[in-house]
PDB file of C-alpha atoms and ligand atoms in Angstrom:
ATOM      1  CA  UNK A   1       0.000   0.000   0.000  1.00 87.00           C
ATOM      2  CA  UNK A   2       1.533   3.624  -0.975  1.00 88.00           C
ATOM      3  CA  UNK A   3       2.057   5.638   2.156  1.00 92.00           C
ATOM      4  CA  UNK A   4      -0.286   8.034   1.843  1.00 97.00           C
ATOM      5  CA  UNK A   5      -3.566   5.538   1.775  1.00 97.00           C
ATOM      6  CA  UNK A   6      -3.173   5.546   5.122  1.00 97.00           C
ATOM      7  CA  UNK A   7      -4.411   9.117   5.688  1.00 98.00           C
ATOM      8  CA  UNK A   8      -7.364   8.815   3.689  1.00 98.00           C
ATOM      9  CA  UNK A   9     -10.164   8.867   6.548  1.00 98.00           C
ATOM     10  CA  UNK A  10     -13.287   7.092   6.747  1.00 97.00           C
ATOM     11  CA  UNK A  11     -16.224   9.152   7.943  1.00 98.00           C
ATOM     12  CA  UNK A  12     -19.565   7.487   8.451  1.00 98.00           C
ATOM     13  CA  UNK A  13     -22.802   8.735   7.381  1.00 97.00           C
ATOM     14  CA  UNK A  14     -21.509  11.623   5.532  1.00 97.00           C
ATOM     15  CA  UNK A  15     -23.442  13.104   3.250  1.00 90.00           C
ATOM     16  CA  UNK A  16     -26.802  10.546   4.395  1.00 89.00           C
ATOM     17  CA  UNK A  17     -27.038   8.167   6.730  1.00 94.00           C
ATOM     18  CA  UNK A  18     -25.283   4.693   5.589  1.00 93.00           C
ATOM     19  CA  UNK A  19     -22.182   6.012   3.317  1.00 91.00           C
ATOM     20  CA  UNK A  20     -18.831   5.771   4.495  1.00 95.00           C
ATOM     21  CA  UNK A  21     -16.910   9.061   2.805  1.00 97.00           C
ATOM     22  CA  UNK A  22     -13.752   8.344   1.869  1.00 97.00           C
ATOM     23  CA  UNK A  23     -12.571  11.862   3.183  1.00 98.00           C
ATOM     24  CA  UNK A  24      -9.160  12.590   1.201  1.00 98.00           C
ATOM     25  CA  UNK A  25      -8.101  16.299   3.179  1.00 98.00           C
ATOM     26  CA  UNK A  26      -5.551  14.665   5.129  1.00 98.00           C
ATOM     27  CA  UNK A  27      -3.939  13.514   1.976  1.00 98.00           C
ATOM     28  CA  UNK A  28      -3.750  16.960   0.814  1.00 98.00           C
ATOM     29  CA  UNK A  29      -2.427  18.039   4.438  1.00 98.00           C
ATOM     30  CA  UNK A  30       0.060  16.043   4.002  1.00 98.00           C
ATOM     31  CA  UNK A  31       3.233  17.112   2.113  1.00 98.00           C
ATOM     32  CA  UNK A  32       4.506  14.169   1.505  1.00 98.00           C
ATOM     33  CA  UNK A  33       1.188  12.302   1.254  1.00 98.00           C
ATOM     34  CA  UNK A  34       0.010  15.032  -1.330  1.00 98.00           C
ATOM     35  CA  UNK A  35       3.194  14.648  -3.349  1.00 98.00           C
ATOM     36  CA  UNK A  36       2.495  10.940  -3.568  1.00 98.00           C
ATOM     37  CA  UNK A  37      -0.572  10.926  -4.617  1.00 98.00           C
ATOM     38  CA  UNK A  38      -0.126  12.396  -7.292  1.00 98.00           C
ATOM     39  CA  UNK A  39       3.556  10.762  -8.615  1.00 98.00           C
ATOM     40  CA  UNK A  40       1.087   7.597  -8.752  1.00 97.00           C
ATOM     41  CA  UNK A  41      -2.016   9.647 -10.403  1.00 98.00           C
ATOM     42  CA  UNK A  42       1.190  11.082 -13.009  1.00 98.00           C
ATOM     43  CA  UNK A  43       3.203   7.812 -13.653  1.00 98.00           C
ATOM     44  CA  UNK A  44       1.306   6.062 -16.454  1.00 97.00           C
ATOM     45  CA  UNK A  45       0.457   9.982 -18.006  1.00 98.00           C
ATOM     46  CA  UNK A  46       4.390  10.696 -17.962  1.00 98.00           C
ATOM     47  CA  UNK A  47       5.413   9.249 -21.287  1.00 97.00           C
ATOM     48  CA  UNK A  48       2.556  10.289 -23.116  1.00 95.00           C
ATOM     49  CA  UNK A  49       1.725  13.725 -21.402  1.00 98.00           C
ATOM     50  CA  UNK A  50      -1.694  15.058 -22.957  1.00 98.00           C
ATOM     51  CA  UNK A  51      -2.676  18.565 -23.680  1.00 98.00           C
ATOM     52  CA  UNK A  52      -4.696  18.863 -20.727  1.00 98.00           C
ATOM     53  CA  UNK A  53      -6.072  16.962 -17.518  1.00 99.00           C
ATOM     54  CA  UNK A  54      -9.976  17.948 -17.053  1.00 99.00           C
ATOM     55  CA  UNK A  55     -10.394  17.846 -13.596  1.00 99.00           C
ATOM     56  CA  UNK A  56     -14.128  17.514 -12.089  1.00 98.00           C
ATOM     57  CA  UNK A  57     -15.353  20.078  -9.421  1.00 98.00           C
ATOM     58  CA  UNK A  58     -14.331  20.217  -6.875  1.00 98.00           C
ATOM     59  CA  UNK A  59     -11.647  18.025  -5.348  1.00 98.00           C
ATOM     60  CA  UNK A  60     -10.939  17.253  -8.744  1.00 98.00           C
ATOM     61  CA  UNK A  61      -9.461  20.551  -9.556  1.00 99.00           C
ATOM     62  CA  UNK A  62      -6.802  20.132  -7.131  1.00 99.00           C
ATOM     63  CA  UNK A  63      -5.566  16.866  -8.177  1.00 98.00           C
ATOM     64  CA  UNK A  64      -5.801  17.906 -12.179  1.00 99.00           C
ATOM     65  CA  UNK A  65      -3.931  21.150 -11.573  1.00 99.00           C
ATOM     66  CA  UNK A  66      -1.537  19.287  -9.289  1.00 98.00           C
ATOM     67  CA  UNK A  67      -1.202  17.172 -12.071  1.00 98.00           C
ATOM     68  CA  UNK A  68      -1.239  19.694 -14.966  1.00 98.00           C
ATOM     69  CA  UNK A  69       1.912  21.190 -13.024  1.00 98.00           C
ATOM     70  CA  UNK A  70       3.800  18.390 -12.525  1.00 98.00           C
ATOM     71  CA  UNK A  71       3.582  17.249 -15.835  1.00 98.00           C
ATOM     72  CA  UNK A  72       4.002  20.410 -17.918  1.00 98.00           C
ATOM     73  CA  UNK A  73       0.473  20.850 -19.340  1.00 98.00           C
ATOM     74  CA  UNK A  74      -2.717  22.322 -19.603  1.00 98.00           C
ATOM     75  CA  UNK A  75      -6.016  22.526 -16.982  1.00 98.00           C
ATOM     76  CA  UNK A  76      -9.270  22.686 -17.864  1.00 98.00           C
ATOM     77  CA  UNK A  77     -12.347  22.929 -15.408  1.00 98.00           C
ATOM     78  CA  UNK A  78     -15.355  20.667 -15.513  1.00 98.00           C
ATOM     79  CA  UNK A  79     -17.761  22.772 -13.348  1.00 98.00           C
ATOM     80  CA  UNK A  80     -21.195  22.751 -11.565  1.00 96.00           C
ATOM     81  CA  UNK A  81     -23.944  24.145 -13.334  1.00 97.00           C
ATOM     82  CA  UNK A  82     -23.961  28.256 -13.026  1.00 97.00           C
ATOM     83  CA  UNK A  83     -20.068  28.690 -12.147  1.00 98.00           C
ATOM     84  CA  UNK A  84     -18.194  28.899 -15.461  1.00 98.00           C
ATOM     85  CA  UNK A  85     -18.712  32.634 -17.090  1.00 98.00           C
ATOM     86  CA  UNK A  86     -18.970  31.919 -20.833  1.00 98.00           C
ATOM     87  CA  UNK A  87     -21.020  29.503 -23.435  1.00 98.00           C
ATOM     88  CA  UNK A  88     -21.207  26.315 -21.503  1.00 98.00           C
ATOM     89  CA  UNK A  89     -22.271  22.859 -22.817  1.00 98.00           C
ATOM     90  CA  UNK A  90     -23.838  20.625 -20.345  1.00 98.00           C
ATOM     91  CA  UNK A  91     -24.749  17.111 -19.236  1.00 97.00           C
ATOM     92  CA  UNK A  92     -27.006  15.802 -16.914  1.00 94.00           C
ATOM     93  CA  UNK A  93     -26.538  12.564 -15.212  1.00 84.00           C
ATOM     94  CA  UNK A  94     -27.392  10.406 -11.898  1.00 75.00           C
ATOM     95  CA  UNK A  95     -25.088  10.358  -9.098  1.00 70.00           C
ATOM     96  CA  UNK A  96     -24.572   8.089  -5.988  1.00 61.00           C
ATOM     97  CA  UNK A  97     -27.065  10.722  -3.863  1.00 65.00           C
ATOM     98  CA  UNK A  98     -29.039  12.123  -6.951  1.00 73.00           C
ATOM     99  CA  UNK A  99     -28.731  13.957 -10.146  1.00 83.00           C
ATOM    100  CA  UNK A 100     -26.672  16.401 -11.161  1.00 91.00           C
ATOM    101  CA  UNK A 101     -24.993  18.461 -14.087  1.00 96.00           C
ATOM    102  CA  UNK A 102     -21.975  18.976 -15.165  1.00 97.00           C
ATOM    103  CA  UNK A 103     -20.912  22.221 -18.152  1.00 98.00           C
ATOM    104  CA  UNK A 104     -17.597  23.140 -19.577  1.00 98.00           C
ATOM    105  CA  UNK A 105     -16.709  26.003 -21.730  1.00 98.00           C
ATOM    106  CA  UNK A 106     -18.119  25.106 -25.019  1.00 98.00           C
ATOM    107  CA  UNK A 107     -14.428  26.214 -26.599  1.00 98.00           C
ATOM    108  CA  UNK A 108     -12.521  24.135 -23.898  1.00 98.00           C
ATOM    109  CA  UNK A 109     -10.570  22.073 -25.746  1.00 98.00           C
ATOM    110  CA  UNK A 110     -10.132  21.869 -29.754  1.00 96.00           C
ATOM    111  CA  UNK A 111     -11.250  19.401 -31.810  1.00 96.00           C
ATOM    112  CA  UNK A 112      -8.235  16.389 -31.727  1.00 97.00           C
ATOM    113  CA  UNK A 113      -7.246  17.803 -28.295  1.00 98.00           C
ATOM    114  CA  UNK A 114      -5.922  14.484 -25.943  1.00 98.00           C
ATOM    115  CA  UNK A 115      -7.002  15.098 -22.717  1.00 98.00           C
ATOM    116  CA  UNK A 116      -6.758  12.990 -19.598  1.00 99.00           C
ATOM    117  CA  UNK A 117     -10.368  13.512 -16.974  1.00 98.00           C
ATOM    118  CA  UNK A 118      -9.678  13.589 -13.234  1.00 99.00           C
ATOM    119  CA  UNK A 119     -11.601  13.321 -10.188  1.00 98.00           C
ATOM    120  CA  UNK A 120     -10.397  11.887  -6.535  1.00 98.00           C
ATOM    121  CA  UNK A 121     -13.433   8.959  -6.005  1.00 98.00           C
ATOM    122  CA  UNK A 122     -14.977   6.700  -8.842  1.00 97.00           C
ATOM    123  CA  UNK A 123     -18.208   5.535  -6.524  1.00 93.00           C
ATOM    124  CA  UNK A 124     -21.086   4.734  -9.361  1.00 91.00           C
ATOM    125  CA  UNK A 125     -19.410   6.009 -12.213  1.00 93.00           C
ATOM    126  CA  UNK A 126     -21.620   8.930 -13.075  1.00 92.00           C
ATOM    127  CA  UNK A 127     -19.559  12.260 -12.823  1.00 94.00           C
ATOM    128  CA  UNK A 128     -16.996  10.661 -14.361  1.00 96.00           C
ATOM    129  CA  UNK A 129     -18.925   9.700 -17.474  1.00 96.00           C
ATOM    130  CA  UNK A 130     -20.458  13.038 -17.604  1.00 96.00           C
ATOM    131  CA  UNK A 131     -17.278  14.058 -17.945  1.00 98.00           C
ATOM    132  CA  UNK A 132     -15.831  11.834 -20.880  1.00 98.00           C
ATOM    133  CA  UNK A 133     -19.530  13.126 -22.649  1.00 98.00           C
ATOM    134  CA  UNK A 134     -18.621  16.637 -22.605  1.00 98.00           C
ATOM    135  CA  UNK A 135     -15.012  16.294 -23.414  1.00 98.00           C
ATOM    136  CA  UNK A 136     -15.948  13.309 -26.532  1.00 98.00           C
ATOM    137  CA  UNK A 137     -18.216  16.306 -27.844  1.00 97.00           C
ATOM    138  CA  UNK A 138     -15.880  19.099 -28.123  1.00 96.00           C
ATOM    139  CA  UNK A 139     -14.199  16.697 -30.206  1.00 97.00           C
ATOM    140  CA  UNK A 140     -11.166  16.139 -28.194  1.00 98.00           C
ATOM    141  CA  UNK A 141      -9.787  12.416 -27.971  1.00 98.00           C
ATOM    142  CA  UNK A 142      -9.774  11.250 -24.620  1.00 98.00           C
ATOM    143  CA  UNK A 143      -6.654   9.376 -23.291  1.00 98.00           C
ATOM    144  CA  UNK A 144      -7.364   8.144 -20.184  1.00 98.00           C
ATOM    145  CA  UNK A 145      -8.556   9.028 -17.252  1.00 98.00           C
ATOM    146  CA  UNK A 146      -6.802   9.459 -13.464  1.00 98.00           C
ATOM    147  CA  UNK A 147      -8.602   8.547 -10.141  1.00 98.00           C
ATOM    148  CA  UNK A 148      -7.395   8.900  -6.910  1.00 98.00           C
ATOM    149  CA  UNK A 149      -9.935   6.100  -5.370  1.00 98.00           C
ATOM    150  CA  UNK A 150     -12.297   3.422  -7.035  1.00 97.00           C
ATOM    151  CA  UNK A 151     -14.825   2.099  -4.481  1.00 96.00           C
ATOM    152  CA  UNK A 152     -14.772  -1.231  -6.252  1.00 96.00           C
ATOM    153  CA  UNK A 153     -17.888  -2.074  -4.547  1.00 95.00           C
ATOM    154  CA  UNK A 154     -20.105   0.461  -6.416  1.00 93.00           C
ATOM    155  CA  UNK A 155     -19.315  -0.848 -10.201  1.00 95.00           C
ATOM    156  CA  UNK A 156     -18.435   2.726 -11.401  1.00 95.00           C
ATOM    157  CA  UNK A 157     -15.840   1.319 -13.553  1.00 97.00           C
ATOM    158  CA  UNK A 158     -19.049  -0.481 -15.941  1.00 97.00           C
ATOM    159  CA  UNK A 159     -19.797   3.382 -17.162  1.00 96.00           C
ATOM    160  CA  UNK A 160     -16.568   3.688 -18.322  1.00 97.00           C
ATOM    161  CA  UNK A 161     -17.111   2.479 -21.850  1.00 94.00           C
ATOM    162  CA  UNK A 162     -14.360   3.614 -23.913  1.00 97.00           C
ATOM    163  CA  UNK A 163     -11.214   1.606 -24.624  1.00 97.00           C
ATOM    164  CA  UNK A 164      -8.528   4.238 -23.170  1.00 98.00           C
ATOM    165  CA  UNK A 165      -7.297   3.320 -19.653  1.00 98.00           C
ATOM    166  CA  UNK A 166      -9.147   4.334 -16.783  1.00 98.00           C
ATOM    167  CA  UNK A 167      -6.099   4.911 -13.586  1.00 98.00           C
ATOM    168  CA  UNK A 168      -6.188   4.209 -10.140  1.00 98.00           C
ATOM    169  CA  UNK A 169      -4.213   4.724  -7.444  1.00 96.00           C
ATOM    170  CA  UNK A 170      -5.648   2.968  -4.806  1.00 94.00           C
ATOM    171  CA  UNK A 171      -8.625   0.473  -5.031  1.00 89.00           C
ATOM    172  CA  UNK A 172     -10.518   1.976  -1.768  1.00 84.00           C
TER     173      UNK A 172
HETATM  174  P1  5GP B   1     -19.949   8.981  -8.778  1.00 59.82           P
HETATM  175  O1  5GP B   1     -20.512   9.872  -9.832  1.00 59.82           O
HETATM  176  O2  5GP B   1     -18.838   8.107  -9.290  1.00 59.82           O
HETATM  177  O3  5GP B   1     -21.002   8.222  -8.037  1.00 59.82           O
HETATM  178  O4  5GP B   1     -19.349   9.918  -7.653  1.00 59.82           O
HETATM  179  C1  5GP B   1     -18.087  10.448  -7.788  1.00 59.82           C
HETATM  180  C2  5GP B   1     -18.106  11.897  -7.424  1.00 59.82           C
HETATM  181  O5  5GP B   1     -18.648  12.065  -6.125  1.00 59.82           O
HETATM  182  C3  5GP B   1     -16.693  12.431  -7.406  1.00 59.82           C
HETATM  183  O6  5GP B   1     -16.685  13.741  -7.933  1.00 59.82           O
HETATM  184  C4  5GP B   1     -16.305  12.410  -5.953  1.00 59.82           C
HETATM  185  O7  5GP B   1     -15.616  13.590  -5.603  1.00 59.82           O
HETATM  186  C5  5GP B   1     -17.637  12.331  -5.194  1.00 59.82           C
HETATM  187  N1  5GP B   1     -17.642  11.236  -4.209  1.00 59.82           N
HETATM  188  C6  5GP B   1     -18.507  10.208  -4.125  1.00 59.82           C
HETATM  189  N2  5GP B   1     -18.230   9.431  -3.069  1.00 59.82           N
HETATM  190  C7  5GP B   1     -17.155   9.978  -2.480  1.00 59.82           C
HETATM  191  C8  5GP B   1     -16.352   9.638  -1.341  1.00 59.82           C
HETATM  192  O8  5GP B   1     -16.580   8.652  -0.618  1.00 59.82           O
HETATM  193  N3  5GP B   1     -15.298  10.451  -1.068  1.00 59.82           N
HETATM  194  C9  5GP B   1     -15.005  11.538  -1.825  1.00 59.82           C
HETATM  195  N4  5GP B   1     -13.928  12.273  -1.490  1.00 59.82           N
HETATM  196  N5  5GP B   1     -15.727  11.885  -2.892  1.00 59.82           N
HETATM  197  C10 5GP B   1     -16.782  11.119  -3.219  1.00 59.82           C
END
């Protein structure tokens, strides 16, 4: 196990009653935990670095733009609906405690663009393939995508039809 999966903390009920959050702030705390995390989110992106990692509000931002730094590359924000200033696209979907949407800039990323999504936790699957949506209709070619966490348990992995790899660091 990488050193810093032991900081990841468990908190019961959180948001509802009956899910265990995997809470990953003490990772980020953690100097040497944070710089971890992401040398295992980078390693498999470091020969082939794409022209952006899309990272997924919010805790998603701050691995992708950890990411985007370490590897010499672009960011670009996946956002809640309302947040991002100009001409969004959107896409609804179901998540583990609802439904949501997701927009990005609707001139994000150029047609032919490879980009590589990112988000902390893969529970059901659902943000993430939100995600791969809007990127796959800008046009861009999705490479891959990086997780911190899968929670094996919840099949998110299933929505994740596309042949590029999906990463993760740790299987929670
Ligand atoms: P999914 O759409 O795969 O069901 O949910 C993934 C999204 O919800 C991610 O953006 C992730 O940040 C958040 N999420 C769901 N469960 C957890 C969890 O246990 N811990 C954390 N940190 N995020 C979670």
């Amino acid at each position: 196990m990488p050193h810093w999966s032991s900081l990841i903390r468990e908190v019961p009920d959180f948001p509802k009653p009956g899910i265990v959050f995997k809470d990953i702030t003490p990772v980020l705390a953690d100097a040497r935990g944070f710089a971890g995390a992401i040398d295992a989110m980078a390693a498999p992106w470091r020969d082939a670095v794409p022209d952006a990692f899309i990272g997924i509000e919010s805790r998603g931002f701050i691995f992708a733009a950890a990411l985007a730094q370490a590897l010499g590359t672009g960011f670009v924000p996946v956002r809640k609906p309302g947040k991002l200033p100009a001409q969004v696209i959107a896409h609804d979907y179901a998540l583990e405690y609802g439904r949501d949407r997701l927009e990005m800039h609707a001139d994000a990323l150029r047609p032919g663009a490879r980009v590589v999504l990112v988000d902390d936790v893969l529970a059901t699957g659902g943000t993430l393939r939100a995600a791969l949506s809007l990127a796959q209709r800008q046009g861009a070619t999705v490479t891959g995508a990086a997780v911190l966490v899968e929670l094996p348990a919840l099949r998110g992995r299933a929505l994740w039809d596309v042949a590029a790899p999906l990463h993760v660091a740790l299987q929670g």
